XYZ file of C-alpha atoms in Angstrom:
699
model
C 28.677 8.651 -4.210
C 32.433 9.206 -4.320
C 32.018 11.202 -7.495
C 29.407 13.379 -5.805
C 31.703 13.996 -2.858
C 34.499 14.923 -5.217
C 32.266 17.407 -6.978
C 31.291 18.883 -3.650
C 34.949 19.283 -2.747
C 35.630 21.098 -5.990
C 32.694 23.390 -5.400
C 31.004 22.320 -8.620
C 27.732 21.530 -6.880
C 27.164 25.210 -6.305
C 27.554 26.396 -9.899
C 24.166 27.775 -10.856
C 22.253 25.980 -13.512
C 21.444 28.657 -16.135
C 19.079 26.717 -18.328
C 16.645 28.834 -20.270
C 13.024 28.217 -19.268
C 10.785 28.418 -22.321
C 7.700 26.374 -21.601
C 6.310 27.666 -18.324
C 6.708 30.562 -15.960
C 6.608 30.005 -12.230
C 4.613 32.162 -9.882
C 6.755 35.009 -8.565
C 5.288 34.521 -5.102
C 7.275 31.375 -4.280
C 8.485 31.345 -0.690
C 11.068 29.123 0.947
C 10.284 26.995 3.960
C 12.422 29.264 6.142
C 10.020 32.170 5.524
C 6.908 30.191 6.532
C 5.443 29.305 9.908
C 5.664 25.545 9.514
C 3.493 23.062 11.375
C 5.509 20.930 13.789
C 3.268 17.852 13.550
C 5.192 14.683 12.789
C 2.503 12.180 11.853
C 2.666 10.256 8.602
C -0.623 12.033 8.001
C -0.205 15.341 9.788
C -3.874 15.565 10.741
C -3.416 16.899 14.280
C -5.246 20.100 13.325
C -7.583 18.564 10.744
C -11.101 19.440 11.959
C -12.938 16.439 10.502
C -10.781 13.569 11.776
C -11.892 11.371 14.691
C -8.691 9.335 14.993
C -5.562 11.506 14.853
C -2.151 10.184 13.848
C 0.576 9.625 16.385
C 3.918 11.206 15.531
C 6.193 8.917 13.592
C 8.758 7.270 15.859
C 6.505 7.365 18.919
C 5.687 3.696 18.327
C 8.647 1.377 17.898
C 8.423 -2.345 17.210
C 10.277 -4.351 19.843
C 9.609 -8.022 19.091
C 7.617 -10.350 16.906
C 6.235 -10.169 13.396
C 6.493 -6.482 12.537
C 9.741 -5.981 14.411
C 11.241 -8.705 12.240
C 9.780 -7.232 9.041
C 11.091 -3.775 9.939
C 14.546 -5.229 10.588
C 14.449 -6.952 7.200
C 13.487 -3.656 5.572
C 16.347 -1.930 7.369
C 19.059 -4.513 6.719
C 18.048 -6.193 3.449
C 15.191 -4.569 1.532
C 16.548 -1.024 1.495
C 20.217 -1.934 0.871
C 19.224 -4.160 -2.045
C 16.893 -1.501 -3.456
C 19.658 1.078 -3.066
C 21.959 -1.080 -5.179
C 19.323 -1.078 -7.913
C 18.055 2.500 -7.925
C 21.400 4.235 -7.429
C 23.166 1.979 -9.922
C 22.946 1.434 -13.646
C 20.296 -1.286 -13.487
C 17.607 0.803 -11.812
C 19.045 4.061 -13.168
C 16.700 6.283 -11.149
C 19.419 8.365 -9.482
C 21.277 8.490 -12.785
C 18.262 10.230 -14.332
C 18.493 12.997 -11.739
C 22.272 13.254 -12.177
C 21.903 13.618 -15.929
C 19.200 16.271 -15.515
C 21.475 18.057 -13.029
C 24.366 18.112 -15.489
C 26.465 15.832 -13.301
C 26.479 12.885 -15.659
C 26.029 12.229 -19.354
C 23.501 9.754 -20.660
C 19.850 9.146 -21.474
C 16.740 8.682 -19.390
C 15.989 5.067 -18.515
C 12.982 3.601 -16.754
C 9.262 4.203 -16.942
C 7.670 7.659 -17.028
C 6.948 7.312 -13.303
C 10.470 6.328 -12.273
C 11.128 9.620 -10.455
C 8.214 8.776 -8.188
C 9.709 5.345 -7.496
C 12.868 7.031 -6.260
C 10.933 9.439 -4.023
C 9.181 6.438 -2.439
C 12.561 4.792 -1.880
C 13.759 7.971 -0.170
C 10.637 7.978 1.981
C 11.339 4.409 3.079
C 14.848 5.405 4.161
C 13.422 8.317 6.127
C 11.059 6.049 8.053
C 13.955 3.797 8.981
C 15.997 6.831 10.026
C 13.023 7.976 12.093
C 13.409 4.776 14.131
C 17.135 4.037 14.256
C 18.569 7.604 13.936
C 21.461 6.325 11.840
C 23.141 9.565 10.707
C 24.516 7.828 7.640
C 20.959 7.517 6.334
C 20.233 11.198 6.890
C 23.442 12.170 5.105
C 22.585 9.799 2.259
C 19.245 11.536 1.797
C 20.952 14.941 1.892
C 23.205 13.841 -0.966
C 20.167 12.825 -3.017
C 18.444 16.127 -2.243
C 21.453 18.083 -3.506
C 21.278 16.243 -6.817
C 17.494 16.590 -7.084
C 17.699 20.299 -6.289
C 20.266 20.826 -9.013
C 18.082 18.903 -11.476
C 15.115 21.172 -10.721
C 14.563 23.995 -13.210
C 14.509 27.587 -12.035
C 10.737 27.781 -12.365
C 10.270 24.735 -10.137
C 9.672 22.132 -12.837
C 11.149 18.728 -12.018
C 10.426 15.694 -14.219
C 13.460 13.852 -15.591
C 11.380 11.862 -18.080
C 10.520 15.172 -19.767
C 13.695 17.165 -19.154
C 15.946 14.564 -20.743
C 14.037 14.375 -24.043
C 14.405 17.240 -26.511
C 11.059 16.442 -28.132
C 8.983 16.579 -24.930
C 7.545 19.631 -23.232
C 6.174 20.042 -19.701
C 2.530 19.115 -19.250
C 1.865 18.318 -22.899
C 0.493 14.819 -22.310
C -0.752 13.237 -19.105
C 0.596 9.817 -20.105
C 4.004 10.948 -18.850
C 2.730 10.699 -15.256
C 3.974 14.114 -14.167
C 1.242 14.347 -11.529
C 2.184 10.977 -10.035
C 5.824 11.984 -9.708
C 4.830 15.358 -8.286
C 2.647 13.786 -5.620
C 5.393 11.499 -4.382
C 7.853 14.392 -4.416
C 5.578 16.499 -2.209
C 4.783 13.637 0.164
C 8.400 12.536 0.497
C 9.536 16.113 1.144
C 6.924 16.594 3.877
C 7.931 13.334 5.561
C 11.583 14.352 5.352
C 10.823 17.636 7.120
C 8.730 15.964 9.824
C 11.351 13.356 10.634
C 14.549 15.421 10.267
C 13.372 18.992 10.848
C 15.339 20.033 7.743
C 13.773 22.195 5.039
C 16.143 21.520 2.112
C 13.808 18.990 0.487
C 10.721 20.960 1.460
C 12.033 24.021 -0.389
C 12.209 21.962 -3.591
C 8.649 20.749 -3.046
C 7.283 24.235 -2.371
C 8.916 25.596 -5.495
C 7.449 22.764 -7.536
C 3.971 23.078 -6.006
C 3.910 26.812 -6.679
C 4.540 26.116 -10.338
C 1.681 23.612 -10.327
C -0.605 26.181 -8.698
C 0.259 28.820 -11.314
C -0.711 26.408 -14.097
C -3.492 24.193 -12.786
C -5.518 26.567 -10.635
C -7.504 27.462 -13.724
C -10.627 26.521 -15.646
C -8.621 26.248 -18.863
C -9.606 22.928 -20.431
C -5.993 22.560 -21.599
C -5.133 21.589 -18.002
C -8.553 20.486 -16.795
C -8.108 16.765 -17.532
C -4.487 16.582 -16.420
C -5.211 15.246 -12.945
C -4.066 11.757 -13.881
C -2.626 9.155 -11.498
C -3.469 11.512 -8.719
C -0.936 11.180 -5.945
C -0.588 14.947 -6.202
C -3.827 15.392 -4.233
C -2.396 13.623 -1.178
C 0.903 15.443 -1.619
C -0.752 18.856 -1.850
C -2.843 18.254 1.259
C 0.256 17.222 3.219
C 2.059 20.321 1.930
C -0.891 22.429 3.103
C -0.765 20.772 6.509
C 2.976 21.391 6.705
C 3.140 24.996 5.451
C -0.368 26.167 6.466
C -0.650 27.733 2.999
C -4.263 27.180 1.935
C -3.557 27.505 -1.768
C -2.204 23.953 -1.770
C -5.465 22.630 -0.314
C -7.399 24.695 -2.864
C -5.375 23.155 -5.688
C -5.928 19.635 -4.295
C -9.677 20.277 -4.327
C -9.444 21.723 -7.823
C -8.072 18.426 -9.120
C -11.082 16.644 -7.603
C -13.516 19.170 -9.040
C -12.067 18.733 -12.529
C -12.792 14.999 -12.709
C -16.019 14.395 -14.606
C -16.256 18.061 -15.555
C -15.071 17.824 -19.146
C -16.234 15.903 -22.184
C -14.539 12.512 -22.391
C -12.842 12.607 -25.752
C -9.304 12.203 -27.007
C -7.261 15.397 -27.158
C -3.543 16.016 -27.704
C -3.125 15.866 -23.920
C -4.701 12.385 -23.613
C -3.264 10.511 -26.601
C -1.452 7.294 -25.772
C -3.444 6.231 -22.706
C -7.020 5.009 -22.223
C -9.603 7.640 -21.343
C -12.885 7.680 -19.410
C -13.397 5.260 -16.539
C -9.822 4.043 -16.850
C -8.713 7.316 -15.237
C -11.940 7.974 -13.254
C -12.943 10.962 -15.388
C -16.363 9.950 -16.677
C -18.274 10.499 -13.430
C -17.667 13.343 -10.946
C -16.391 11.959 -7.664
C -19.326 13.318 -5.694
C -21.682 11.311 -7.911
C -19.639 8.102 -7.879
C -20.743 4.902 -6.180
C -18.634 2.318 -8.045
C -14.854 1.888 -8.088
C -13.800 1.894 -11.735
C -10.716 1.833 -13.895
C -7.077 1.401 -12.989
C -7.099 0.292 -9.351
C -3.993 2.218 -8.282
C -5.188 5.431 -9.916
C -8.622 5.028 -8.329
C -7.444 4.327 -4.797
C -4.807 7.070 -4.770
C -7.608 9.378 -5.943
C -10.013 8.256 -3.218
C -7.292 8.505 -0.564
C -6.517 12.051 -1.680
C -10.197 12.963 -1.576
C -10.360 11.598 1.982
C -7.483 13.912 2.892
C -9.343 16.863 1.392
C -12.514 15.957 3.314
C -10.500 15.851 6.537
C -9.849 19.559 6.043
C -13.093 20.785 4.435
C -15.779 18.516 5.887
C -17.785 18.610 2.671
C -20.687 16.179 3.097
C -20.918 15.274 -0.600
C -17.308 14.102 -0.548
C -17.649 11.799 2.429
C -20.959 10.427 1.153
C -19.262 9.414 -2.096
C -16.185 8.019 -0.339
C -18.367 5.898 1.943
C -20.106 4.391 -1.102
C -16.831 3.799 -2.912
C -15.198 2.134 0.088
C -18.192 -0.177 0.513
C -18.144 -1.008 -3.197
C -14.479 -2.001 -3.012
C -14.603 -3.873 0.305
C -17.879 -5.742 -0.222
C -18.024 -6.340 -3.975
C -14.559 -6.072 -5.555
C -11.991 -7.183 -2.960
C -10.372 -10.594 -2.670
C -10.172 -12.517 0.595
C -6.507 -11.437 0.774
C -7.444 -7.734 0.658
C -6.216 -7.552 -2.923
C -7.955 -5.394 -5.533
C -7.837 -4.812 -9.270
C -9.238 -8.035 -10.671
C -8.026 -7.889 -14.270
C -5.041 -6.885 -16.385
C -7.361 -5.989 -19.254
C -11.086 -5.493 -19.341
C -13.917 -3.012 -19.550
C -15.851 -0.906 -17.081
C -19.624 -1.047 -16.727
C -19.647 2.027 -18.983
C -17.720 -0.050 -21.543
C -14.544 1.980 -21.300
C -11.312 0.083 -21.805
C -9.461 -0.470 -18.544
C -6.098 -1.939 -17.628
C -4.802 -3.246 -14.296
C -8.030 -2.511 -12.580
C -11.578 -2.960 -11.426
C -14.108 -4.880 -13.490
C -17.674 -5.961 -12.637
C -18.827 -6.583 -9.101
C -18.239 -10.144 -7.855
C -16.210 -11.019 -10.966
C -13.184 -12.445 -9.172
C -10.922 -14.676 -11.288
C -8.212 -16.556 -9.432
C -5.592 -17.628 -11.979
C -5.782 -14.405 -13.976
C -6.277 -12.171 -10.942
C -4.084 -9.095 -11.412
C -4.019 -7.633 -7.896
C -1.071 -5.309 -8.394
C 0.962 -4.945 -5.215
C 0.606 -1.155 -5.420
C -3.184 -1.466 -5.665
C -3.314 -3.639 -2.569
C -1.170 -1.139 -0.661
C -3.369 1.715 -1.903
C -6.376 -0.191 -0.566
C -4.812 -0.096 2.902
C -3.859 3.582 2.478
C -7.464 4.474 1.619
C -8.768 2.426 4.549
C -6.264 4.057 6.931
C -7.639 7.461 5.979
C -11.240 6.280 6.340
C -10.324 4.926 9.776
C -9.185 8.400 10.731
C -12.376 10.013 9.448
C -14.838 7.577 11.037
C -12.955 5.790 13.821
C -14.582 2.448 12.917
C -12.965 -0.952 13.212
C -13.910 -2.193 9.740
C -11.355 0.076 8.122
C -8.536 -1.238 10.301
C -9.708 -4.784 9.504
C -9.081 -4.136 5.811
C -5.732 -2.488 6.557
C -4.668 -5.543 8.514
C -5.923 -8.021 5.915
C -3.872 -6.291 3.232
C -0.752 -5.995 5.368
C -0.598 -9.686 6.337
C -1.567 -11.041 2.944
C -1.687 -9.251 -0.413
C 0.939 -6.624 0.427
C 3.657 -8.910 1.784
C 3.064 -11.423 -1.014
C 4.718 -8.871 -3.319
C 8.183 -9.447 -1.851
C 10.102 -12.553 -0.827
C 11.154 -13.293 2.733
C 14.762 -12.253 2.067
C 13.644 -8.890 0.692
C 15.291 -8.971 -2.730
C 12.778 -10.557 -5.132
C 9.443 -9.166 -6.231
C 6.040 -9.902 -7.687
C 4.023 -7.202 -9.396
C 0.765 -9.175 -9.717
C -0.620 -11.383 -6.936
C -2.949 -14.109 -8.250
C -4.815 -16.490 -5.969
C -4.010 -19.545 -8.072
C -1.154 -20.552 -10.353
C -1.221 -23.626 -12.582
C 1.510 -24.853 -14.924
C 0.743 -24.056 -18.537
C -2.280 -21.900 -17.797
C -0.646 -18.609 -18.806
C 1.672 -17.476 -21.595
C 4.082 -15.301 -19.650
C 5.970 -14.317 -22.803
C 2.996 -12.161 -23.753
C 2.841 -10.393 -20.375
C 4.804 -7.427 -19.097
C 4.071 -7.533 -15.369
C 3.119 -11.138 -14.568
C 5.912 -13.645 -14.009
C 6.121 -17.352 -13.136
C 8.800 -16.697 -10.481
C 9.852 -13.727 -8.374
C 12.049 -11.173 -10.134
C 15.266 -9.512 -8.950
C 14.189 -6.312 -10.723
C 10.959 -5.118 -12.272
C 11.266 -2.697 -15.159
C 8.008 -1.218 -13.917
C 9.395 -0.580 -10.441
C 6.507 1.207 -8.720
C 5.525 -1.657 -6.395
C 8.780 -2.582 -4.584
C 9.515 0.858 -3.055
C 5.827 1.306 -2.284
C 5.842 -1.934 -0.322
C 9.116 -1.231 1.464
C 8.003 2.248 2.546
C 4.781 0.678 3.843
C 6.635 -1.930 5.907
C 8.900 0.821 7.232
C 6.011 3.098 8.240
C 3.398 0.661 9.564
C 4.337 1.369 13.185
C 2.772 4.777 12.583
C -0.538 3.059 11.825
C -0.527 0.900 14.962
C -2.142 3.516 17.208
C -4.385 6.549 16.769
C -5.322 9.300 19.188
C -9.048 9.168 19.912
C -11.046 12.056 21.327
C -10.357 11.018 24.917
C -7.520 8.535 24.712
C -5.712 6.087 22.455
C -6.940 3.493 19.947
C -5.008 0.276 19.335
C -5.378 -0.415 15.603
C -2.753 -3.100 14.989
C -1.278 -5.677 17.334
C 2.426 -6.400 17.627
C 5.238 -6.191 20.151
C 5.991 -2.493 20.589
C 6.499 0.465 22.882
C 4.476 3.661 22.573
C 5.474 7.033 24.011
C 3.065 9.735 22.885
C 0.935 12.621 24.055
C -2.858 12.484 23.991
C -4.984 15.217 22.453
C -5.010 17.137 25.743
C -1.189 17.173 25.809
C -0.801 14.580 28.564
C 1.890 11.928 28.275
C 1.169 8.264 27.709
C 3.536 5.319 27.638
C 2.433 1.779 26.794
C 4.171 -1.532 26.250
C 2.533 -4.180 24.079
C 3.701 -7.795 24.221
C 2.344 -10.428 21.875
C 3.233 -13.112 19.337
C 0.350 -12.018 17.124
C -0.629 -13.032 14.443
C 0.574 -16.537 15.346
C -0.899 -16.346 18.845
C -3.933 -14.354 19.968
C -2.756 -13.329 23.428
C -2.024 -9.580 23.657
C -0.826 -7.894 26.851
C -0.648 -4.111 27.180
C 1.057 -2.514 30.163
C 0.548 1.141 31.057
C 3.948 2.548 31.986
C 2.982 6.202 32.454
C -0.244 8.173 32.039
C -2.286 11.140 33.230
C -4.049 11.009 36.572
C -7.664 11.341 35.402
C -9.702 8.834 33.407
C -9.196 8.280 29.684
C -10.078 5.705 27.024
C -8.069 2.810 25.687
C -9.827 1.474 22.605
C -9.042 -2.109 21.581
C -9.884 -3.196 18.063
C -11.750 -6.488 18.064
C -11.332 -7.906 14.541
C -14.494 -9.060 12.778
C -13.243 -12.676 12.801
C -12.450 -12.686 16.561
C -15.543 -14.331 18.017
C -15.325 -15.167 21.710
C -12.636 -12.611 22.550
C -12.072 -11.762 26.211
C -10.647 -8.712 27.956
C -8.954 -8.829 31.348
C -7.793 -5.818 33.381
C -5.178 -6.390 36.087
C -5.857 -10.125 35.988
C -9.634 -9.899 36.333
C -12.081 -10.548 33.528
C -13.725 -7.346 32.401
C -17.446 -6.906 31.857
C -16.721 -4.850 28.736
C -18.048 -6.619 25.652
C -15.470 -7.582 23.032
C -17.817 -7.443 20.049
C -16.216 -8.512 16.752
C -15.900 -5.688 14.272
C -15.816 -2.901 16.876
C -13.488 -1.038 19.178
C -14.006 -2.047 22.806
C -13.782 1.102 24.925
C -11.983 0.727 28.251
C -12.506 3.900 30.252
C -11.098 4.217 33.733
C -8.541 6.014 35.848
C -5.396 4.214 34.788
C -2.131 4.114 36.664
C 1.386 2.876 36.017
C 1.734 -0.936 35.843
C -1.937 -1.522 35.060
C -2.266 -4.353 32.547
C -4.783 -5.189 29.877
C -4.937 -8.698 28.488
C -6.810 -9.356 25.272
C -7.471 -12.923 24.194
C -8.266 -13.189 20.487
C -9.212 -16.793 19.629
C -7.337 -17.846 16.497
C -9.699 -20.484 15.197
C -9.031 -22.128 11.836
C -11.933 -21.140 9.604
C -13.168 -22.055 6.166
C -14.083 -19.000 4.095
C -16.474 -19.207 1.155
C -17.262 -16.515 -1.365
C -20.485 -14.667 -2.028
C -22.923 -16.684 -4.138
C -22.307 -14.377 -7.101
C -18.568 -15.117 -7.186
C -18.822 -17.941 -9.700
C -15.068 -18.566 -9.710
C -15.132 -19.972 -6.165
C -18.460 -21.792 -6.061
C -18.102 -24.965 -3.938
C -14.604 -23.911 -2.901
C -13.194 -22.669 0.388
C -10.150 -20.796 1.591
C -8.470 -21.281 4.961
C -8.023 -18.344 7.285
C -6.626 -18.247 10.810
C -6.868 -14.873 12.475
C -5.887 -12.231 9.918
C -3.738 -14.648 7.879
C -5.014 -16.318 4.705
C -3.421 -19.660 3.826
C -2.692 -21.393 0.552
C -1.518 -24.770 -0.700
C 1.649 -24.866 -2.789
C 2.699 -27.715 -5.055
C 5.958 -28.039 -3.097
C 3.805 -29.682 -0.432
C 2.170 -32.203 -2.774
C 3.400 -35.450 -4.340
C 5.625 -34.748 -7.322
C 3.150 -36.090 -9.884
C 0.175 -34.112 -8.537
C -1.300 -30.877 -9.818
C -2.966 -28.266 -7.642
C -6.070 -29.001 -9.741
C -6.167 -32.533 -8.330
C -6.569 -31.346 -4.749
C -9.847 -31.273 -2.827
C -10.091 -30.288 0.785
C -12.013 -32.272 3.356
C -14.927 -30.270 4.713
C -13.946 -30.572 8.351
C -11.858 -27.883 10.060
C -11.396 -30.078 13.135
C -8.846 -32.220 11.300
C -6.694 -29.126 10.616
C -3.961 -28.312 13.124
C -1.791 -25.214 13.517
C 1.847 -25.269 14.596
C 4.468 -22.532 14.800
C 7.820 -23.195 13.123
C 10.444 -20.567 14.049
C 12.925 -21.670 11.366
C 10.500 -22.188 8.487
C 9.727 -19.416 5.962
C 11.012 -16.759 8.327
C 9.057 -18.095 11.297
C 5.384 -18.815 10.635
C 2.464 -20.878 11.821
C 1.498 -23.525 9.295
C -1.688 -25.572 9.132
C -1.496 -29.302 8.546
C -4.257 -31.655 7.551
C -5.479 -34.206 5.082
C -6.593 -33.451 1.550
C -8.070 -35.671 -1.130
C -6.111 -36.197 -4.341
C -8.157 -37.124 -7.359
C -6.672 -40.053 -9.269
C -6.707 -40.500 -13.033
C -7.620 -36.914 -13.792
C -8.576 -36.702 -17.461
C -5.705 -35.181 -19.440
C -7.654 -34.918 -22.676
C -7.481 -31.449 -24.243
C -11.218 -31.427 -24.841
C -12.929 -28.437 -23.266
C -15.705 -30.605 -21.802
C -15.308 -34.244 -20.848
C -17.442 -37.085 -19.576
C -16.789 -37.937 -15.941
C -17.499 -40.909 -13.715
C -17.201 -41.163 -9.969
C -13.563 -40.191 -9.217
C -11.180 -42.253 -7.150
C -9.427 -40.570 -4.251
C -6.262 -40.967 -2.263
C -5.714 -39.254 1.053
C -2.609 -37.133 1.558
C -1.422 -35.218 4.593
C -0.095 -31.822 3.603
C 0.830 -28.406 4.929
C -0.884 -25.093 4.216
C 1.335 -22.018 4.401
C 0.526 -18.308 4.802
C -0.299 -16.896 1.382
C 2.355 -14.193 1.648
C 5.098 -16.833 1.934
C 4.379 -18.717 -1.288
C 7.080 -18.882 -3.997
C 9.931 -18.759 -1.488
C 11.216 -22.326 -1.553
C 12.049 -22.862 -5.194
C 13.597 -20.966 -8.065
C 11.258 -22.863 -10.360
C 7.639 -22.080 -11.092
C 5.335 -23.678 -8.538
C 1.604 -24.181 -8.471
C -0.451 -22.598 -5.725
C -4.068 -22.033 -4.772
C -5.899 -20.131 -2.045
C -9.335 -21.547 -2.834
C -9.766 -25.315 -3.133
C -12.840 -27.371 -3.997
C -14.369 -28.878 -0.883
C -15.813 -32.339 -0.267
C -18.200 -32.009 2.662
C -18.561 -34.949 4.996
C -22.142 -35.970 5.697
C -23.275 -35.614 9.286
C-alpha cells in the first residue's frame, strides 16, 4: 500500500495505459455512470422496482445486529476474518492483488492463483463493503478506493478485464470458457453495484459498465462461437443488478440471452470447450425452461438458477418460474443434506451419463464420508432460496436459508476466522480417505486454500446476512431471520418503521420485538414460523394472540400498531431425532440430532481415546438428551449431553464382510456439539459424524 501511495504522489497512477487492443473491439456507445440516471435503491438485491417480487429487500445497513449469535459472527468477520483474508489476498501468498498490479503495469511478475482468482478478490472487496456499510470506517472505504484505482488501470481500453488472460502471452480473450471469464465478470459487476449502493461512488461502477458493454457487443449474438460461453454463470446475476442500478435494459437482455443459449446448441467438444467437462456438468444439455432436475457442478447450477430467478423478477416469464420451482423442489427434497449442504460427490455422472465434478448426482444418493458439499455450493443454495423467498414470499425458502447459514455454511470456517474447509462431509473416519490424492478435501482446516473461492464467499455472506433478516411485504414487514438487531426502514408506501428485536436465538427460542416507531394506520408484521417449530405461541403486549403459529408459514399480525407495542414469539427448541427418506440408503437405521435450526454432531474428541466414531450407537430416546448453553465453549454454544452405547470388540479384520455375534456394549456419557463447530479443538485429524446408528428401546 505504501508503494501505491508513493506512485500516487509521483503522479504515475494517471499515466495512460496505451496497450494495443487486438482481440476485441468495445461498443462505442459506452457511457459512464455520471451520464446515467442511476437507481438509488440500496438493497443487496435492488428489487424495489422489480414487478414480480412479493418480498422486497430492505436497504443494506437498515438492519444492524446488536447482540447474540449474528452480532458476534459479524464482529468476527470485521475484526478477524477480513483482516486475515486481507493479509492473504493482498500479499504474496494469495497474490490476487498482485495479479491486478502486474496487469496494471505497477509490478513485475506472473499470474498466480486459479483462473477464477479475480472473482475471489471481488468477493473479498464486497465483504469489506458490507462491513463499511455497518461501521462506516473511512479507512475501509479508502482501502477499496485504492483497489479500484489499481483495477481500473489494469482494465484494457475496450473494457476487457481478466488478469488470468492478460498476463499470458499465449491466451486470448474469450477463446475458452475454462478460464472462467464469465464467473469473474459476474462478481465484478455485482461487487461494483454493491459498492455504488453503499458508498454512492461511481468509480467502480464505471469499470463495470465499461466491461459489461464489451460483453454486450460480443455476446448479444446468435454466433455459435459465443453461444456456449455462458459458463459458471455469475454474470447473469451481475448483469441483472447492473440493469437495476443503471436502468439500461440491454444488461437485462444480455442476462436473458445467456439463459436462452443454454441447451440451444449441440453438446460436443469445440475449441471453446476443451479442457473442461461438457453437457450436464455445465447445465447445457437441457434448456432451463425444460429442466426439472438439478444437474452437474453444484455451484455452477445454483448460481445459474439464482440468476434466472433475478431475470424472472424483472420479466415475469411463466416458463422460467415454473422451471425454477421444479428445480428448487428437486434440490430441497431430493438432493439436499440435513445440514442444507448440496453437491453430493467430487466425481460422478449425471442421469444423462455426463461426467460431473463437485456436484449433483442421483436423487437420494447421499454419501456421508465422501460427501463433497463445497462451501460455495451451500452458500449458493441459500442465495437461490433467498431469491425464491422474494418471488413467492413463502416460509420454506427462508427455512432453507437458515438451515444453510447455521450449519453447512459456517462449517467452512473455524471459530477464529482464519482456517478453512472447502468440502463439508457429514462423517470423517481415520484411514477412510487418501487425502494425498485429493485437491480440495483435507483432514484438518487449512490456513489457505489454493482454490480460494469459498472463504471470501462465506465471509461476504456473514457480512451481508443482516440484509436478509427482513423483507418488505406488500403491506408491512416480514421477519425472515431471528437475532438481536435494530431495524430502521421505510415500508413500500414510504412510511417509516423502527423495530428492536431481542433474543438469544438459536440457543433459546424466546424472541421479543418492540415497535419503536411506525405509521398510524394498520399494517402487517409477518413472523416466520420454522417448519420444526411445533407448538409456537405469539403474544402481543403480554396477551396471548389468537393468531395461529403454523409451522412452515408466516404468521400475519395485522393491526394498528403504536410505539412500545411488543410481540413475543415462543419457538419451542425441542431436541429431535431426524431420519432420512427411505431411499437414502446411507442413513438407514441412523438418526441425526437437531435442536431448532442447529444440526449436531459427535466428534471423537468427546469419546474415549481408544474408541472410533464407528463404534458409537445412540440410544433411541430423546428424553435422556439435555441441552446446556456454555458461553466460553466453542465461541459460546448450546451443547447436548447424553448417553451413547459403545460397541466393544469391534472386528478389526480387513475382510469386507464378517460374521457377527451379539455385540457387547458399554454406556458412555458424551457431548454433542453444533456441526459447524467441529474441527476446532485440535490441530490433528478428528473423527466426526452427524448420523449415528440408533438402538431403539422397546416400549
